[in-house]
Amino acid sequence: MRSGIRVDWRAGLSLVGTILAVLSLAFVVPIVVALAYGGEDLWVFIAAMALTAGFGLALRRLDPAPDPGAREAFMVVALTWLFAAVFGALPYVLAGNGTVAHPVNALFESMSGFTTTGATVMDDISFDTHSRAMLMWRQLTQWLGGMGIIVLAVAILSQMAVGGAQLMKAETPGPGVSKLTPHIAETARVLWLAYIGFTALLIALLYGLHLLGFAPNMDLYNAFAHGFTTLPTGGFSPEARSIEAFSPAVQWLIVPFMFIAGVNFVLWWHLISGDPWVLFRDNEFRLYLGTVSVLTVVGTALLFFDAALSTPETGQIGGNLERSARYAAFQIASLTNSTGYANMDFDAWSGPAKGLLLFAMFIGGSTGSTGGGIKVLRWLVILKSLRREVFTTIHPEAVRPVRMNRRVLDEDAVRGIYAFTLLYLLLFFVGILLLAADAARVGFDIGTLDLVTASIATIGNIGPGFGVVGPMGGYLEFPTTSKILMIVYMWIGRLEIFPVLVLLTSAYWRS
Amino acid sequence: MRVVIIGAGEVGRAIASNLEDSHDVVVIDQDSDVVEELTYSLDVLALEGDGTDIETLREARIEDAGLIIACTDDDEANLVICGAAKTGTDAFTIARVKRRTLLQTWEGSEGAFGVDFMVCTDLLTAQAIFRISGLPAAQDVDMFAGGLVRMAEFEIASDSPIADQTVRDADRYDSLTFAAIFRNDHMVVATGDTVIRPGDRVVVIGSPDSVTDFASDIVTPGNGDRDEIVIVGASEIGFQAAREFEEHGFRPRLIEQDHDRARKVAEALPKTMVMESDATDTAFLEREHVDEADIVIAALGSDEKNLLVSLLAKRLGVDRTVAVIENLEYAELFETVGIDVAINPREEAAEEIVRFTRAGQTEKVAMLEHDRAEVIEIEVSTNSTLAGTQIMDSTTTLPEGVVIGAISRGGNLITPRGTTVIEPGDHVVLFVDAMVLDEVIKAI
C-alpha cells in the first residue's frame, strides 16, 4: 500500500498499535499492587489493560506487515506518546475518585506522568482518596516515559530493528542517536538496563535506609514509588508533601540520583563497561556538573544568609549550613534537570533564591538523559558559537568551527540548535500569553510569576513552579482550556517539539 | 646494487641523479616523453610502463633489484607497487606518500602494504620548516645521533657580533664545531684563521644547547622570541607545518583563501587560528598585525606566489620569511632576492631516501646548500681509517673538504679536537663536500 509520495499512515498506525499492545503489559504492576493491598481498583486496571491491548491489536490489523520509513517515524513517535497518555488516563477515569476522574484532568495527569513532567491536578494525594495501586500507576507512568516508550519498544520488539534508530532519533532529537552496539535493539536494551539498574539500586538504598532506621516512613511501597520517579526525572510522589515528608538521609540520597538521571546514559554505559574517564572528557558532562555545583553553592549561600527563612516543617534554615546546603542542593538538582521534586515549599524562598531556581529551570538535563528542557548540550553549543561571534567580530576573516568533545560540529547542527532554542523560548512566551488570556477569560486570579513558571514547567517537563503551581500546589485550578494547552505543551516538550510540529505542516503530508 | 625507481617526477628524478654514478638505476614512468628525455639526460635505464603492472616490474628485473623506490605522485599506486614487488623479490621497498594518515597506518603495523620504509614528503617538509623556524637566523637544521648532535646553517648579518671575526675568536662555545663556510658560490672549510664575513653562511655542528646559544648570540639581541608564527597557504605542507607547531605548543595563524579548504583545516587544527583571506591583501595583513609576526611561512601552491607573499611580508617588516619552493632552480634565486629560507620538499624526500642507498654505513644524511655538501652520520667500524687514530692523523688520509663535527660515544657527546682518538662503535657526524663524498664514504 505504500506509495512513494504520501505518508503511509496505515503502517504508522499499525506500529503504534503494536507498541500500545506491548505497553498494556505495564498494567500488570498496578494489578499486582492491587492484589497485594486488598484488591482495591483491581477491575479498573484489568479493564484498562484489556481496552489498551484491544485497541492496540485492532490498530495493528491496519497493516499486517508495516514498513514505516523516515517520514512515518514522526507520526509513530508523536502518536505513540499521545495514545499512551490517553490509555494511561483510563484508570483515573474508571476509578472515578477525586479530581482526576474528570477526563481532561485524567489526561493531564497521565500526560504529565508519561512525559515525566510531574505536574499534578490531584487535589488530595493520599490513600484516603486513591488506592495504592492507583498511586503506583501514577508513579509507573513516569518510569515508563523516562527512558522513552520508543526506546523500550525498540529494545523489545524485533520488528523495530531496522527503523528503530530513526524512531529513537525522532523521540530524542538533539545531536542524533549514538549507537553503542551495531544493533539498535541492543543499544536500546543497554540503555534500559542501565536505567533499570540505577532504579533498582536507588530502591534498594532507600529501603535499606528504612531498614536501618534512618527513614521511618520509607517503606517498600515508597521505596519503589520514589525509585520509579527519581531516575526518569519525573517528580511525582505518593506523598502530598513530596520528599519533604522523608528524613534528611533520604533527601541527601536522592540528590546524587537526580544528578545521575540528568547525565547522558551513554556515558554511564561507558563508565560501567570500564572507561571512567569518559565522563570527565565529555564537555556536556563537565558543564552540567559545573553548573549544578555553582548553582548549588550560590543557592546554599542565599539560603544561609536569609535569616527569615524558616517554615514549621523545616525549622530555621538561615544560618544552618546543613539545611541550607540540603535544600539548595536538592532543589537545584531537581529543577535543573526537570525532575520537579521538592523537599520543601520553595515558594517561601527569597526573591534572589527563587530567581536562581527559575534560571535552573531553563537549563535542562543532558542529551541522552531522562531530563527534559532545553538541555545542557544546546546551551554549550550556543555559548561556544556566541564566543565565536565575538571573536569573528574582532577578526572577520577567522574561520572557527564549533567543537564538541574535540569533534567539529556541523554548521547545520549549530543552526538546528539555535532554531530549537528559539522555538522553545517562543512557545514558552506564547504559553504565558495564552495562559494569561485564558485565566482572564474565566476570572482566575493568578500572578505573573505563576504564569511564567506554569509555562516553563509544562513545556520543560519540570512540574512545579511558583505560587499557585508551587511544589505544594497544583494545576487543578486552571480552566479546562488551559489544561488542554498544557497537555499539548508537555507532549511536544517531551518530544522536543519538531516531531509533533512536522505533523502539523502541509509539507509533511504532501510529497 | 640494482635500484628500481618507479615514477620520474621531481623526487624520482632527484634520487636517480643522486644514484646514477654508484648504482645500476632503472627508472619506470608512464610518460613516453619523460622516458625518452631521461634516457639521454641521466645514466640510467628508463622504461615506459605502469608500475602497478607486474609485467612492467618484471621487465625492470625487480628480482635482481636490491632497492625499489615507489615515488609516483599517487599515494595508493606507490603502496600497490611495493605490495606487488614484495611478491617477487626480497628487495628493500621504499614508498613515498603525501598523506600523513597513511604513514601513521604504516607505523602502526610494521611492514604493512609490503613497504619497508615510508617517506611522507609533506610531513618531512613540515618538520624541516618547524626545525628551521625554531632557531633564529637558521637556514637549515638537522638532528643527528638520536638528538644528541645538532647541525645548523646560519647566515651572518653585518651587525652580527661575530662578523669580521676569525673562527678562532668566534669559537667561544663548548661542544661546538665550525664545519664550513659558504661564501657566495664558494665553500670554505673552516680553519682557525678563517675570517667570518657578513653574508657568509656558517655551518656549525654541536650539542643542541650550544647551537641554540650560538643562534641567539649571532643575531642582533632583542628578537629571540619565536612565538608569533604566520603560515600562508593551507597546502598539505602548510597544514602539516601548522600541526607541527601545534604539537610543540605553539598557536600559529594560518591564512587560506579557499573557503572549503579553510574550513577543513580549521576543523583539523584546534589550536591554529585559521583566517580566510587573500594573503596579498595589505589592508587585511595590517588589520591582523601580520607585520608584527616573527616568522612568515609561505606555503602556497606556486613558487611565484610564495615569493610574492614573502617579499610582501618582508616589506611590511616581518623579521623572517620561509618559503616552500618546488622548483629547485628558483631556490637560490629566491634566497638572493629576499626570502630568508627556501625549503624544497623534493630535497627533503631525497635526503631521507638517499640514506637507504648507503645502507649499513650512513645513519643519517643532511644535504646542505642544495646538495653542494652533506652532513652525514656514520658508525665507525674497526676497518675504518678513522678507527683507533688521532683525528689530526686520520684527516690527512682523507680528501680535502671533510670536517669531523661531533662524536657520540655511548650516548655522550664528545667535541672533536686534533688529539681525540675515535674508537670503533663511535657515531661520527661529518661535514663532507659533495665532490669528495663517494671517496670519503669508501674510506670510512
mmCIF file of C-alpha atoms in Angstrom, chain A residues 7 29 42 49 132 146 149 156 158 172-173 206 240 243 254 271 307 332 337 370 390 461:
data_model
loop_
_atom_site.group_PDB
_atom_site.id
_atom_site.type_symbol
_atom_site.label_atom_id
_atom_site.label_comp_id
_atom_site.label_asym_id
_atom_site.label_seq_id
_atom_site.Cartn_x
_atom_site.Cartn_y
_atom_site.Cartn_z
ATOM 1 C CA VAL A 7 2.748 9.287 4.237
ATOM 2 C CA VAL A 29 2.298 -3.772 38.001
ATOM 3 C CA LEU A 42 -8.275 -4.307 40.626
ATOM 4 C CA MET A 49 -5.336 -3.358 30.257
ATOM 5 C CA ARG A 132 -2.233 2.285 46.471
ATOM 6 C CA GLY A 146 11.590 8.351 31.399
ATOM 7 C CA ILE A 149 8.477 4.355 25.283
ATOM 8 C CA ILE A 156 11.666 -5.430 22.985
ATOM 9 C CA SER A 158 12.196 -7.391 16.893
ATOM 10 C CA THR A 172 15.059 12.177 21.436
ATOM 11 C CA PRO A 173 16.374 14.515 18.727
ATOM 12 C CA LEU A 206 16.021 3.761 50.006
ATOM 13 C CA ALA A 240 1.358 15.182 49.261
ATOM 14 C CA ILE A 243 10.203 14.460 49.574
ATOM 15 C CA ILE A 254 18.043 11.310 46.235
ATOM 16 C CA LEU A 271 31.563 4.029 32.750
ATOM 17 C CA ALA A 307 17.699 34.842 58.355
ATOM 18 C CA ILE A 332 18.930 22.814 42.182
ATOM 19 C CA ASN A 337 17.203 18.525 35.037
ATOM 20 C CA THR A 370 15.890 11.315 31.100
ATOM 21 C CA VAL A 390 32.593 37.879 19.408
ATOM 22 C CA ASN A 461 8.551 18.806 31.712
#
